[in-house]
């Protein structure tokens, strides 16, 4: 038996791991206690041997022989030679006839799958080919914490400084199921005495140990954030020095058009209460040309003269305070389903227990007003003045890598052609990421131009993105659709060709930083394969490099030498590939994270300050301050409940339901509901129920729990696979699919994120049918 150190690549946690191999089989994976993330390990990682050796693995390229839409695609085994030639020829033909942008490249999430090993190379292939379009679920996953946050901070939100924080605020984020290493550090931080606030409709994971668990009604998070912020502002519980010197709160906003007052040379203005006059502020340098104000005013309506004309104005901070005041605790409590006093106590706790750190994720981004909700939470944290500071949120120094994404290979004007760019210039299209909705529109209606081909790596949008009625017709209308994966999935049913991908334990991977404190973030690790690829499977990276050669793009891919590509990536670290190979456990780099780096160069925003007030949003036709339409998803007598969803600890997205070790823990789809609602509807524990919305319905087993926001449901998504070893069936996705309840018509105007949480719905006990249990998707 051999034991090989590495890390588990199945999700963002990247937990340090030791893999055991005996007689050519992976027989176990366990945590590596010496790794920065090695003290935690989830059941999905331990089930890796079942994943690697599953009888369902794709082991050979398969070509469709029957028309799309038939139940059986008639898969025919083909050689890699035929598969690669087919793909390259179709791609070239589409580019010649319609332009390279007519080919879309799909990729699954690197946060919840192992595609991170090839994520950059897949993008490089798209960009080298000339296509700006990558079909990716960032709008419903990481966009708002990693990219949309630049509207406020000029960067991503960073991560909590667990070692020094005094209070952690976790909002719409349960690391116990989505980031085990993060959860371990948070629990350790809690044990040493740090306070904890959890905002989540469900009392799960760390919420059970929180000082404040706010069971927010799904979809009202932004209102709650503004209410807490308003309480802090009203009581003076904010860092006035930080707001004055490092936010754009003092900048004067015109009453007539909502823009900052501009003086000579495009300078902005603040009101100096000490000198009782306006002062110019230069955003290009981040300085005051005539000297800093004695005391920058946060409040006060004034009239200042601009180029000889009087202009009514007030500070941006006052605008924020007035917006927050629209949601006093009494009103917010009624809207959010919380006790009024809990809102006040949470504000007090954040004020008295700093430094404050925070994190938010999927619970926020899967809302119809996700951008403004994330902004509201970010502005709440900004009041504490702890962004970038010891104990607050920090962007710890990580090993430097050369960028391989290849955006520089794409002509600048081509990036502007990304699907959805015209509608959402501040959102994912600015980085070349497109939604299923925009993809389907381009295929079926040629808007804004025709899309005729799709090359996808691991994605399954039929189960992991909202119901897009046009998606299946679009997949079937394509001139070609090539899908690379470990397993066939429902989306791949409409592919023309499927390519077998090697499992993460059969390929190499690179991790430059593990996002946990200074030590974890500075850790560089080259994960080496512990097994040869099964059958004829190849790594995603190997497939990309082979296609690049076929397309005449080999010079952009190191002439087909993957090792050379890896050496190029790690060159800035000063660590050789040979040294990484000698240290499979990883190496720490001597990196230092600067405290409050904005003191040296400001924030990477238009005003060089943390942006409480966003002119970029105003320029895009949206509110510069968080604002919320309470009735965007109105309840009714027919649909009186709010719907949300959450990951199970046993599955990630639509994966792993066929693995016996996991399926035995959770054999059937569940929906959680409160005891009062269950009694009202005559539902008992374990009953089959039907959840309905204006869009569709799904079936699930009832689980009754007191740890849930009032008049809310939490249902699971991603169910489709059978598990023959346990005699458990598969599920028809039109009857057991959470996403069938949610349409793609309601989405955030800035990012395109969908209203997958807070959707109006109803529930009732479901009467079993007499359909034979052997039929697909029908349970005994």
PDB file of C-alpha atoms in Angstrom, residues 524-526 528 567 570 573-590:
ATOM      1  CA  UNK A 524       1.867  26.490  -2.482  1.00  0.00           C
ATOM      2  CA  UNK A 525       1.080  22.882  -3.366  1.00  0.00           C
ATOM      3  CA  UNK A 526       1.349  20.699  -6.430  1.00  0.00           C
ATOM      4  CA  UNK A 528       0.199  14.761  -7.940  1.00  0.00           C
ATOM      5  CA  UNK A 567       6.452  25.951 -14.993  1.00  0.00           C
ATOM      6  CA  UNK A 570       4.692  29.060 -10.933  1.00  0.00           C
ATOM      7  CA  UNK A 573       7.072  32.153  -6.928  1.00  0.00           C
ATOM      8  CA  UNK A 574      10.729  31.280  -7.437  1.00  0.00           C
ATOM      9  CA  UNK A 575       9.891  27.653  -6.623  1.00  0.00           C
ATOM     10  CA  UNK A 576      10.765  25.035  -9.215  1.00  0.00           C
ATOM     11  CA  UNK A 577       8.452  22.267 -10.315  1.00  0.00           C
ATOM     12  CA  UNK A 578      11.019  19.723  -9.165  1.00  0.00           C
ATOM     13  CA  UNK A 579      10.976  21.174  -5.659  1.00  0.00           C
ATOM     14  CA  UNK A 580       7.184  21.022  -5.541  1.00  0.00           C
ATOM     15  CA  UNK A 581       7.324  17.413  -6.685  1.00  0.00           C
ATOM     16  CA  UNK A 582       9.731  16.636  -3.822  1.00  0.00           C
ATOM     17  CA  UNK A 583       7.272  18.216  -1.378  1.00  0.00           C
ATOM     18  CA  UNK A 584       3.812  16.818  -2.175  1.00  0.00           C
ATOM     19  CA  UNK A 585       2.627  18.145   1.191  1.00  0.00           C
ATOM     20  CA  UNK A 586       3.145  21.691  -0.097  1.00  0.00           C
ATOM     21  CA  UNK A 587       5.498  24.533   0.767  1.00  0.00           C
ATOM     22  CA  UNK A 588       4.960  27.756   2.737  1.00  0.00           C
ATOM     23  CA  UNK A 589       6.228  30.925   1.066  1.00  0.00           C
ATOM     24  CA  UNK A 590       7.674  33.757   3.182  1.00  0.00           C
TER      25      UNK A 590
END
